[in-house]
Amino acid sequence: MKHYELRTANYQLRAITTLVFVVLCAVLLIGCHRAHQRADLVFINGTDPETLDPALVRGQSDIRLASELFEGLLRFNRSGMVEPGAASFWDISPDGLTYVFHLRPEVRWSDGALVTAQDFVLSWKRALLPVTGSPYNYQLFVVRGAENFASGKESDFSKVGIKALDDRTLKVVLQQPTAYFLQLCALPALYPVPVRFIDRVGDAWIKPEHIIGNGAYTLSVWNINDRIVLKKNPYYWDAVHVALETVEVLTINKATVAYNFYAVGQADLLLDKGLAPPFLMDALIKRNDFHEAPYLGTEFIRFNCTKLPFNDSRVRKAFALVIDRKRLTEKITRAGELCAESLVPPGILGYHSPKGLGVHVKEAQRLLAEAGYPGGKGFPLITYLYSEGEVPEGIAVELQAMWKHELGVFVLLAHQELKAYLASMSSLDFGMACSSWIGDYLDPNTFLDLFVTGGSNNRTGWSSKHYDQLIQEAALEINPGKRFQILHDAEKLLVDEGVPIVPLYFYLGIQLYDPNRLGGIEGNLLDKHPIREIYRKDSANRPNI
C-alpha cells in the first residue's frame, strides 16, 4: 500500500470512529440542547458568523444570514436569478451607463422607518471608505469615480456616480456598460444599512438588541458558537410571502456533529457540502433527502508569492504539476465533483476556460531542480494552512503525501479556526493555503478580478501588470465574444503561467432535507437558497420562540 493510501485509510478510520462517538453524544445531549421551543425551521449554517455587517461579510455562511437581515435594490430568488428587491423597477439609458432605480413606497427598516434613496447613497459611500475595510468594495468600482474615491485619489464624494434624486429615486452612473451590474445590486456590499444609527452606536449596531435591517427577518438571538434565531420582519415589503415565522440557525462546523444533529431530528436542513461527512457520501447519494447540483464554486490552493520559496514561479508550477486531483475527489470529497484545471467553473454560457497545466511529474521534478532544490534537497520547511473540517483535513493529508512522494518535499500541516484562518490569509502569514471561491454573479469576472494587483481578495501577494491590463481591457470591452476571449487569456496567464493558485476541483451544491416536509429549495449555479422562500409542507404547527 502506498504511503498516501495508508494515510487516507487512517483518516477514514478516525472519521468513522469519531462519527460513532458523536452519534452517542448527540443522543445523550438531545434534551440538554433543547431548552427552548422549536422554530419553524432549524438549519445548520456552519461556523459562527465573523460578522453580519453587509459591508464586511465575506464567508458564504455569513453572507447567507446577512441576506436575510438586509436586502439590496435587487434580490436573488431560489433559482439563483435576480429580481426586484427594494427597487420595484429601474430605467437604463440607451448607452448602458445610467441606471435610475425606483424604490418601493413600502420599503421600510425593521423599526418601521422608511428606507430612502439617500440611505443607499450613504451605505455605498460607507462601503467605499477605506476606514470601513470592506473586502468587497471593489464591486462598486464599476460606478463612475468609485475606485478613485476608495483609493483616496478623490476625496469629494459628489464626484462619484451615485445620487439620490429624491427619497424614492436613486441614480447611478457607471464607468462603462457592465452586463452584470444588476446582479451586483443584489450583493451584500451594495445593501443599505442604517448609517446614521451606526454612527451613533458604533460596532455594537449588529447585536440583536440594536440591529436594524430591511430584510425578511430580524435578529432575535445570537449566542456565540451556539445558535442564532431569526424572526420574521413584519415591516418587510414582501412579508406576506414569507412562510416561516421563526428560524433557528445552529452554528456547527464539524461535519460529523452537523450530520448527527440532522440525523436525530435536531435540524431540518443542511445547506453545505462541507457539513456532509465524506465517508458517508456513498450511502447519502442514494437517499431521497440528498439533493445536489453544480454551482460556481472552486476549491484551490493559494501560494504566498511574496516569500521564499514560492516567490519563484518554477517552484509553484512544480507543486501544481504533481497533484492528482482525481484522488482527492474519489477518496476525500466523494460526491462526484469535477476535477479543476481552471479557476472559473463550467456553466457560464459562452465562456470556455483554458486547459490548465495537467499532471507532469518529471517536468515538476525538473523545475524544482532548476529552482535549486533537486529531489527536494535544501527545500525550506513550509506550512500548508487549512481551516477546520474533515474535508480540508483529508485533502491536506493527501497533498502532503503527494508532495513528499513526487518531489521529496515535506510540508507541515496546520489548521486554524475560521477567524484566525481568515486573518492569516489576509496578512499573508502562510506558505500555502487551502482556499475556495464561490461566484457572486454569473460571469467569469467574479473569479478573475480577485487576482489583480492589490485586490483585497487576492491574498497571494502575486502581481502581474499584464494580468491587470487584461482585466481592465475586459471591463472596457462591450462585445461579449471579445470580452470573454480577453478573460480567457487572463485566466490562462493565471493558471498556466503565473500560477499563484492551483485549482483542485469544482463544487457541487449539496443539501440534506426531507422533500416531503420542506419546499422552496432549488439547486442553482450560485447556490442561493433564500430562507424567505422556504416553506413547510408538513402539517405540524410549530410554536414560535
Coordinates of C-alpha atoms in Angstrom, one line a residue:
M1 CA 0.0 0.0 0.0
K2 CA 1.4 3.4 -0.9
H3 CA 2.1 5.9 1.8
Y4 CA -0.7 8.3 0.8
E5 CA -3.2 5.4 0.6
L6 CA -2.3 4.4 4.1
R7 CA -2.7 8.0 5.4
T8 CA -6.2 8.2 3.7
A9 CA -7.2 4.9 5.3
N10 CA -6.2 6.1 8.7
Y11 CA -8.0 9.3 8.1
Q12 CA -11.2 7.5 7.2
L13 CA -10.9 5.1 10.2
R14 CA -10.5 8.1 12.6
A15 CA -13.5 9.8 11.0
I16 CA -15.7 6.7 11.4
T17 CA -14.7 6.3 15.0
T18 CA -15.5 10.0 15.6
L19 CA -18.9 9.6 13.9
V20 CA -19.8 6.7 16.3
F21 CA -18.8 8.7 19.3
V22 CA -20.7 11.8 18.2
V23 CA -23.9 9.8 17.5
L24 CA -23.8 8.6 21.1
C25 CA -23.1 12.2 22.4
A26 CA -25.9 13.7 20.2
V27 CA -28.5 11.3 21.5
L28 CA -27.4 11.8 25.2
L29 CA -27.4 15.6 24.8
I30 CA -30.5 16.0 22.8
G31 CA -32.6 17.1 25.8
C32 CA -29.9 19.5 27.0
H33 CA -29.7 21.3 23.7
R34 CA -33.5 21.9 23.5
A35 CA -34.4 24.0 26.5
H36 CA -36.5 26.3 24.2
Q37 CA -39.4 25.8 21.8
R38 CA -38.5 24.7 18.4
A39 CA -38.5 27.2 15.5
D40 CA -40.4 26.7 12.2
L41 CA -37.1 25.8 10.6
V42 CA -33.9 24.7 12.1
F43 CA -30.9 24.6 9.8
I44 CA -27.1 24.2 10.3
N45 CA -25.1 27.0 8.7
G46 CA -21.5 26.0 9.5
T47 CA -19.2 28.2 11.5
D48 CA -20.3 31.1 13.7
P49 CA -20.5 34.3 11.7
E50 CA -17.5 36.5 11.7
T51 CA -19.8 39.5 11.3
L52 CA -23.3 40.3 10.0
D53 CA -22.4 43.7 8.7
P54 CA -23.1 43.6 4.9
A55 CA -20.1 45.7 4.2
L56 CA -17.8 43.3 5.9
V57 CA -19.2 39.8 5.4
R58 CA -17.1 37.5 3.2
G59 CA -17.8 33.9 4.1
Q60 CA -20.7 32.1 2.5
S61 CA -22.4 31.3 5.8
D62 CA -22.1 35.0 6.9
I63 CA -23.5 36.2 3.6
R64 CA -26.4 33.8 3.8
L65 CA -27.5 35.3 7.1
A66 CA -26.9 38.9 6.1
S67 CA -29.0 38.4 3.0
E68 CA -32.0 37.6 5.3
L69 CA -31.5 40.6 7.5
F70 CA -30.9 43.1 4.6
E71 CA -31.9 43.5 1.0
G72 CA -30.5 45.4 -1.9
L73 CA -32.1 47.1 -4.8
L74 CA -32.5 43.6 -6.3
R75 CA -32.5 40.2 -4.6
F76 CA -31.7 36.6 -5.6
N77 CA -34.5 34.1 -5.8
R78 CA -34.3 30.4 -5.2
S79 CA -33.4 29.8 -8.8
G80 CA -30.3 32.0 -8.4
M81 CA -31.8 34.7 -10.6
V82 CA -32.1 38.4 -9.7
E83 CA -35.5 40.0 -9.4
P84 CA -36.8 43.3 -8.0
G85 CA -36.0 43.8 -4.3
A86 CA -36.1 47.2 -2.6
A87 CA -36.5 48.7 -6.0
S88 CA -39.7 47.9 -7.9
F89 CA -38.3 48.9 -11.3
W90 CA -35.5 50.8 -13.0
D91 CA -34.7 52.6 -16.2
I92 CA -31.5 52.1 -18.2
S93 CA -30.1 54.7 -20.6
P94 CA -29.5 53.6 -24.2
D95 CA -25.7 53.7 -23.7
G96 CA -26.0 51.4 -20.7
L97 CA -24.3 53.8 -18.4
T98 CA -27.1 55.4 -16.4
Y99 CA -29.5 53.4 -14.1
V100 CA -32.4 55.1 -12.3
F101 CA -33.9 52.9 -9.6
H102 CA -37.3 53.5 -8.2
L103 CA -37.7 52.3 -4.6
R104 CA -40.9 50.7 -3.4
P105 CA -43.0 53.0 -1.3
E106 CA -43.5 50.2 1.3
V107 CA -39.8 49.5 1.8
R108 CA -39.0 50.1 5.5
W109 CA -36.4 49.4 8.1
S110 CA -37.3 46.9 10.8
D111 CA -38.0 49.7 13.2
G112 CA -40.7 51.0 10.8
A113 CA -38.9 54.0 9.3
L114 CA -38.8 54.4 5.5
V115 CA -35.8 53.3 3.6
T116 CA -34.8 56.1 1.3
A117 CA -32.5 56.6 -1.7
Q118 CA -30.2 58.6 0.5
D119 CA -29.8 55.5 2.7
F120 CA -28.3 53.7 -0.3
V121 CA -26.1 56.7 -1.1
L122 CA -24.7 56.8 2.5
S123 CA -24.4 53.0 2.6
W124 CA -22.4 52.7 -0.7
K125 CA -20.2 55.6 0.5
R126 CA -19.6 53.7 3.7
A127 CA -18.6 50.6 1.8
L128 CA -16.1 52.6 -0.3
L129 CA -14.5 54.4 2.6
P130 CA -11.1 52.8 3.4
V131 CA -11.8 53.1 7.2
T132 CA -14.7 50.6 6.8
G133 CA -12.4 47.9 5.4
S134 CA -14.9 46.3 3.1
P135 CA -13.4 43.3 1.4
Y136 CA -15.9 43.6 -1.5
N137 CA -15.9 47.3 -2.1
Y138 CA -14.3 46.7 -5.5
Q139 CA -17.7 45.5 -6.6
L140 CA -18.7 49.2 -6.6
F141 CA -15.8 50.2 -8.8
V142 CA -17.9 49.8 -11.9
V143 CA -19.6 53.1 -10.7
R144 CA -18.0 56.2 -12.1
G145 CA -15.5 57.7 -9.7
A146 CA -15.9 55.0 -7.1
E147 CA -12.4 53.5 -7.3
N148 CA -10.8 56.9 -7.1
F149 CA -12.8 57.7 -4.0
A150 CA -12.0 54.3 -2.4
S151 CA -8.2 54.7 -3.1
G152 CA -8.1 58.3 -1.8
K153 CA -7.3 59.8 -5.2
E154 CA -10.6 61.8 -4.9
S155 CA -12.0 63.0 -1.6
D156 CA -15.1 64.6 -3.0
F157 CA -17.9 62.0 -2.9
S158 CA -20.1 64.2 -5.1
K159 CA -17.7 63.1 -8.0
V160 CA -18.9 59.5 -7.6
G161 CA -21.8 58.5 -9.8
I162 CA -24.3 57.9 -7.0
K163 CA -27.1 60.4 -6.3
A164 CA -30.5 60.5 -4.6
L165 CA -32.8 62.4 -6.9
D166 CA -35.5 62.3 -4.2
D167 CA -36.5 59.9 -1.4
R168 CA -37.7 57.2 -3.7
T169 CA -35.3 57.6 -6.7
L170 CA -31.6 56.6 -6.9
K171 CA -29.4 57.5 -9.9
V172 CA -26.3 55.5 -10.7
V173 CA -23.8 56.3 -13.4
L174 CA -21.3 53.6 -14.4
Q175 CA -17.7 53.9 -15.8
Q176 CA -18.6 51.6 -18.7
P177 CA -21.5 49.4 -19.6
T178 CA -21.5 46.4 -17.2
A179 CA -23.6 43.4 -18.1
Y180 CA -23.7 42.1 -14.6
F181 CA -24.4 45.3 -12.7
L182 CA -27.9 44.4 -11.8
Q183 CA -26.5 41.2 -10.2
L184 CA -24.1 43.3 -8.2
C185 CA -27.1 45.3 -6.8
A186 CA -28.2 42.1 -5.1
L187 CA -24.9 41.5 -3.2
P188 CA -24.2 42.5 0.4
A189 CA -21.6 45.2 -0.3
L190 CA -24.5 47.1 -2.0
Y191 CA -27.1 46.6 0.7
P192 CA -28.4 49.6 2.5
V193 CA -27.5 49.9 6.2
P194 CA -28.7 52.4 8.8
V195 CA -25.6 54.6 8.6
R196 CA -26.8 57.4 10.9
F197 CA -27.7 54.8 13.5
I198 CA -24.3 53.1 13.1
D199 CA -22.6 56.4 13.6
R200 CA -24.3 56.8 17.0
V201 CA -23.9 53.2 18.2
G202 CA -20.7 52.0 16.6
D203 CA -19.7 48.4 16.1
A204 CA -22.4 47.2 18.6
W205 CA -25.0 48.0 15.9
I206 CA -25.1 44.4 14.7
K207 CA -26.0 43.0 18.1
P208 CA -29.6 41.7 18.5
E209 CA -30.6 44.5 20.8
H210 CA -29.5 47.2 18.3
I211 CA -29.6 45.8 14.8
I212 CA -31.9 47.4 12.2
G213 CA -32.3 45.9 8.8
N214 CA -34.6 45.9 5.8
G215 CA -34.7 42.2 5.1
A216 CA -37.2 39.4 5.5
Y217 CA -36.0 38.6 9.0
T218 CA -34.8 40.4 12.2
L219 CA -32.0 39.1 14.5
S220 CA -33.6 37.9 17.8
V221 CA -30.8 35.8 19.4
W222 CA -27.1 35.4 18.7
N223 CA -25.4 33.1 21.1
I224 CA -21.8 32.8 20.0
N225 CA -20.8 29.3 18.9
D226 CA -24.3 28.0 19.7
R227 CA -27.3 29.4 17.8
I228 CA -28.9 32.3 16.1
V229 CA -32.6 33.0 16.0
L230 CA -34.3 34.9 13.2
K231 CA -37.8 36.3 13.4
K232 CA -40.0 37.3 10.5
N233 CA -39.8 41.1 9.9
P234 CA -43.4 42.5 10.0
Y235 CA -42.2 45.6 8.1
Y236 CA -40.7 43.7 5.2
W237 CA -42.3 44.8 2.0
D238 CA -42.9 41.1 0.9
A239 CA -43.8 39.7 4.3
V240 CA -47.0 38.2 3.1
H241 CA -44.9 35.7 1.0
V242 CA -42.5 34.8 3.9
A243 CA -43.8 31.5 5.2
L244 CA -41.6 30.8 8.2
E245 CA -42.2 32.9 11.3
T246 CA -39.0 31.8 13.2
V247 CA -35.8 30.3 12.0
E248 CA -33.1 28.8 14.3
V249 CA -29.6 28.7 12.9
L250 CA -27.1 26.2 14.5
T251 CA -23.5 27.2 14.2
I252 CA -21.8 23.9 13.9
N253 CA -18.7 23.4 11.6
K254 CA -17.8 19.8 12.2
A255 CA -19.4 17.6 9.6
T256 CA -19.9 14.6 11.9
V257 CA -21.6 16.7 14.5
A258 CA -23.7 18.6 12.0
Y259 CA -24.9 15.4 10.3
N260 CA -25.8 13.8 13.5
F261 CA -27.9 16.8 14.6
Y262 CA -29.7 16.3 11.3
A263 CA -29.9 12.5 11.6
V264 CA -31.5 12.6 15.1
G265 CA -34.0 15.2 14.0
Q266 CA -32.5 18.2 15.8
A267 CA -32.1 20.1 12.4
D268 CA -34.3 20.1 9.3
L269 CA -31.8 21.2 6.8
L270 CA -28.1 21.1 5.9
L271 CA -27.1 23.5 3.2
D272 CA -23.4 23.0 2.7
K273 CA -21.3 20.2 1.2
G274 CA -18.8 20.6 4.0
L275 CA -21.4 19.6 6.5
A276 CA -22.0 16.2 4.9
P277 CA -19.4 13.6 6.2
P278 CA -17.4 12.5 3.1
F279 CA -17.1 8.9 4.4
L280 CA -20.9 8.6 4.3
M281 CA -21.3 10.1 0.8
D282 CA -21.7 6.7 -1.0
A283 CA -24.7 6.0 1.1
L284 CA -26.1 9.5 1.2
I285 CA -26.3 10.0 -2.5
K286 CA -28.8 7.1 -2.8
R287 CA -31.3 8.7 -0.4
N288 CA -34.3 10.9 -1.3
D289 CA -33.2 13.6 1.2
F290 CA -29.9 14.1 -0.6
H291 CA -30.0 16.9 -3.2
E292 CA -27.1 18.1 -5.4
A293 CA -26.5 20.4 -8.3
P294 CA -23.4 22.0 -9.8
Y295 CA -22.6 25.6 -8.8
L296 CA -20.0 28.3 -9.3
G297 CA -17.5 27.2 -6.7
T298 CA -13.9 26.2 -6.9
E299 CA -11.5 24.7 -4.4
F300 CA -7.9 25.8 -4.9
I301 CA -4.5 26.3 -3.3
R302 CA -3.1 29.8 -2.8
F303 CA 0.7 30.3 -2.7
N304 CA 2.3 33.1 -0.7
C305 CA 4.2 34.6 -3.6
T306 CA 6.0 37.2 -1.5
K307 CA 8.4 34.9 0.3
L308 CA 10.8 32.0 -0.4
P309 CA 10.3 29.5 -1.9
F310 CA 7.0 30.4 -3.6
N311 CA 8.2 33.7 -5.0
D312 CA 9.7 31.5 -7.7
S313 CA 7.1 30.5 -10.3
R314 CA 9.1 27.4 -11.1
V315 CA 8.5 26.1 -7.6
R316 CA 4.8 26.9 -7.7
K317 CA 4.5 25.1 -11.0
A318 CA 6.4 22.1 -9.6
F319 CA 3.9 21.8 -6.7
A320 CA 1.0 22.1 -9.1
L321 CA 2.2 19.6 -11.6
V322 CA 2.2 16.6 -9.2
I323 CA -1.3 16.9 -7.8
D324 CA -3.6 14.0 -8.6
R325 CA -7.0 15.7 -8.4
K326 CA -8.9 12.6 -9.2
R327 CA -7.5 11.0 -6.0
L328 CA -8.9 14.0 -4.0
T329 CA -12.4 13.8 -5.4
E330 CA -12.6 10.0 -5.3
K331 CA -11.1 9.4 -1.8
I332 CA -12.0 12.6 0.1
T333 CA -14.9 14.6 -1.3
R334 CA -16.6 11.6 -2.9
A335 CA -19.8 13.4 -4.2
G336 CA -18.9 13.3 -7.9
E337 CA -17.1 16.7 -8.1
L338 CA -15.4 17.6 -11.3
C339 CA -11.6 18.0 -11.2
A340 CA -10.5 21.6 -11.9
E341 CA -7.6 22.7 -14.1
S342 CA -9.0 26.2 -14.3
L343 CA -10.4 28.7 -11.8
V344 CA -13.7 29.5 -13.5
P345 CA -16.2 26.6 -13.2
P346 CA -18.2 25.4 -16.2
G347 CA -21.7 26.7 -16.6
I348 CA -21.3 30.3 -17.7
L349 CA -22.9 30.4 -21.2
G350 CA -20.4 31.3 -23.9
Y351 CA -17.2 31.2 -21.7
H352 CA -14.5 28.5 -22.0
S353 CA -11.6 28.2 -19.6
P354 CA -8.0 27.3 -20.6
K355 CA -6.9 23.7 -20.4
G356 CA -4.6 24.1 -17.5
L357 CA -1.3 22.5 -16.5
G358 CA -2.3 18.9 -16.0
V359 CA -0.1 16.3 -14.3
H360 CA 3.6 16.0 -15.4
V361 CA 5.7 14.6 -12.6
K362 CA 9.1 14.6 -14.5
E363 CA 8.6 18.2 -15.6
A364 CA 7.8 19.1 -12.0
Q365 CA 11.0 17.5 -10.8
R366 CA 13.0 19.3 -13.5
L367 CA 11.5 22.6 -12.5
L368 CA 12.2 22.1 -8.8
A369 CA 15.8 21.1 -9.5
E370 CA 16.2 24.1 -11.8
A371 CA 15.0 26.3 -9.0
G372 CA 17.8 24.9 -6.8
Y373 CA 16.1 22.1 -4.9
P374 CA 17.0 18.8 -6.7
G375 CA 15.0 16.0 -5.3
G376 CA 13.7 18.4 -2.6
K377 CA 17.2 18.8 -1.1
G378 CA 17.6 22.1 0.7
F379 CA 13.9 23.0 0.5
P380 CA 12.9 25.1 3.4
L381 CA 10.2 24.0 5.9
I382 CA 6.9 25.4 4.7
T383 CA 3.3 25.2 6.1
Y384 CA 0.1 24.3 4.3
L385 CA -2.7 26.1 6.1
Y386 CA -6.3 24.9 6.2
S387 CA -9.5 25.7 8.1
E388 CA -11.2 23.3 10.3
G389 CA -13.3 20.4 8.9
E390 CA -13.0 16.8 7.8
V391 CA -12.7 17.5 4.1
P392 CA -10.0 20.2 4.4
E393 CA -8.0 17.9 6.7
G394 CA -8.4 14.9 4.3
I395 CA -7.2 17.0 1.3
A396 CA -4.3 18.4 3.3
V397 CA -3.1 14.9 4.2
E398 CA -3.3 13.7 0.6
L399 CA -1.5 16.7 -0.7
Q400 CA 1.2 16.4 1.9
A401 CA 1.8 12.8 0.8
M402 CA 1.9 13.7 -2.9
W403 CA 4.5 16.4 -2.5
K404 CA 6.6 14.1 -0.4
H405 CA 6.4 11.2 -2.7
E406 CA 6.9 13.0 -6.0
L407 CA 9.1 16.0 -5.1
G408 CA 10.8 14.8 -1.9
V409 CA 9.5 17.8 0.0
F410 CA 8.0 17.5 3.5
V411 CA 5.2 20.1 4.1
L412 CA 4.0 20.9 7.6
L413 CA 0.2 20.9 8.0
A414 CA -1.5 23.5 10.2
H415 CA -5.2 24.1 10.8
Q416 CA -6.9 27.1 12.3
E417 CA -10.4 28.0 13.3
L418 CA -12.1 30.2 10.7
K419 CA -11.5 33.7 12.1
A420 CA -7.8 33.0 12.7
Y421 CA -7.5 31.3 9.3
L422 CA -9.0 34.4 7.5
A423 CA -6.7 36.7 9.5
S424 CA -3.7 34.6 8.4
M425 CA -4.8 34.7 4.8
S426 CA -5.3 38.5 4.8
S427 CA -1.8 39.1 6.4
L428 CA -0.1 36.5 4.1
D429 CA 1.0 34.6 7.2
F430 CA 1.3 31.2 5.4
G431 CA 3.3 29.3 2.8
M432 CA 0.4 27.6 1.0
A433 CA -3.2 27.7 2.0
C434 CA -6.4 25.8 1.2
S435 CA -8.8 28.3 -0.4
S436 CA -12.1 28.4 -2.2
W437 CA -14.2 30.9 -4.1
I438 CA -17.9 31.0 -4.8
G439 CA -19.1 33.1 -7.6
D440 CA -21.2 36.1 -6.7
Y441 CA -22.7 36.5 -10.1
L442 CA -22.9 34.7 -13.4
D443 CA -19.8 36.0 -15.1
P444 CA -16.1 34.8 -15.2
N445 CA -15.2 38.3 -13.8
T446 CA -16.4 37.3 -10.4
F447 CA -13.5 34.8 -10.2
L448 CA -10.8 36.6 -12.3
D449 CA -10.9 40.1 -10.8
L450 CA -9.8 38.6 -7.5
F451 CA -6.2 38.5 -8.5
V452 CA -5.5 42.0 -9.7
T453 CA -2.6 43.7 -8.0
G454 CA -3.5 44.8 -4.5
G455 CA -7.0 43.3 -4.7
S456 CA -8.5 42.8 -1.2
N457 CA -9.3 39.2 -2.0
N458 CA -6.0 38.4 -3.9
R459 CA -4.3 37.1 -0.8
T460 CA -1.3 35.7 -2.6
G461 CA 0.9 38.8 -3.0
W462 CA 1.1 38.0 -6.7
S463 CA 1.2 40.9 -9.1
S464 CA 1.2 41.0 -12.9
K465 CA 0.9 44.2 -14.9
H466 CA -0.2 42.1 -18.0
Y467 CA -2.9 40.4 -16.0
D468 CA -4.1 43.7 -14.6
Q469 CA -4.2 45.1 -18.1
L470 CA -6.2 42.2 -19.4
I471 CA -8.8 42.5 -16.6
Q472 CA -9.1 46.3 -17.4
E473 CA -9.4 45.6 -21.1
A474 CA -12.2 43.2 -20.5
A475 CA -14.0 45.7 -18.3
L476 CA -14.0 48.2 -21.2
E477 CA -14.9 45.7 -23.9
I478 CA -18.6 45.8 -24.8
N479 CA -18.6 43.0 -27.4
P480 CA -19.4 39.8 -25.4
G481 CA -17.3 37.4 -27.5
K482 CA -14.2 39.6 -27.5
R483 CA -14.7 40.3 -23.7
F484 CA -14.8 36.5 -23.0
Q485 CA -11.7 35.9 -25.1
I486 CA -9.8 38.6 -23.1
L487 CA -10.9 37.0 -19.8
H488 CA -9.8 33.6 -21.2
D489 CA -6.3 35.0 -21.9
A490 CA -6.2 36.4 -18.4
E491 CA -7.2 33.0 -16.8
K492 CA -4.6 31.3 -18.9
L493 CA -2.0 33.7 -17.6
L494 CA -3.2 33.0 -14.0
V495 CA -3.3 29.2 -14.0
D496 CA -0.7 28.3 -16.7
E497 CA 2.0 30.9 -16.3
G498 CA 1.9 32.9 -13.1
V499 CA 0.4 30.1 -11.0
P500 CA -0.3 32.0 -7.8
I501 CA -3.0 29.4 -7.3
V502 CA -3.7 25.8 -8.2
P503 CA -7.3 24.8 -8.9
L504 CA -8.3 21.4 -7.4
Y505 CA -12.0 20.7 -8.0
F506 CA -15.3 22.4 -8.7
Y507 CA -18.0 22.4 -6.1
L508 CA -21.3 20.6 -6.1
G509 CA -24.1 22.3 -4.1
I510 CA -25.4 19.7 -1.6
Q511 CA -28.5 20.0 0.6
L512 CA -29.9 17.4 3.0
Y513 CA -33.7 17.8 3.7
D514 CA -36.8 15.8 3.5
P515 CA -38.6 16.9 0.3
N516 CA -41.9 15.8 1.9
R517 CA -41.5 18.3 4.6
L518 CA -39.7 21.3 3.1
G519 CA -40.2 23.2 -0.2
G520 CA -38.8 26.3 -1.8
I521 CA -35.3 25.0 -2.2
E522 CA -33.7 24.6 -5.7
G523 CA -30.2 23.8 -6.9
N524 CA -28.7 26.6 -8.9
L525 CA -25.4 27.8 -10.2
L526 CA -25.0 30.5 -7.5
D527 CA -26.0 28.2 -4.6
K528 CA -28.6 30.7 -3.5
H529 CA -31.2 29.4 -1.1
P530 CA -33.1 32.3 0.5
I531 CA -34.7 31.3 3.7
R532 CA -37.6 33.7 2.9
E533 CA -38.7 31.3 0.1
I534 CA -38.5 28.1 2.2
Y535 CA -41.8 26.7 3.4
R536 CA -43.0 23.6 5.3
K537 CA -45.1 21.0 3.5
D538 CA -46.0 19.0 6.6
S539 CA -49.0 19.9 8.8
A540 CA -47.2 20.2 12.1
N541 CA -47.9 23.5 13.8
R542 CA -44.6 24.8 15.1
P543 CA -44.8 27.2 18.1
N544 CA -42.9 30.5 17.9
I545 CA -39.9 31.1 20.1

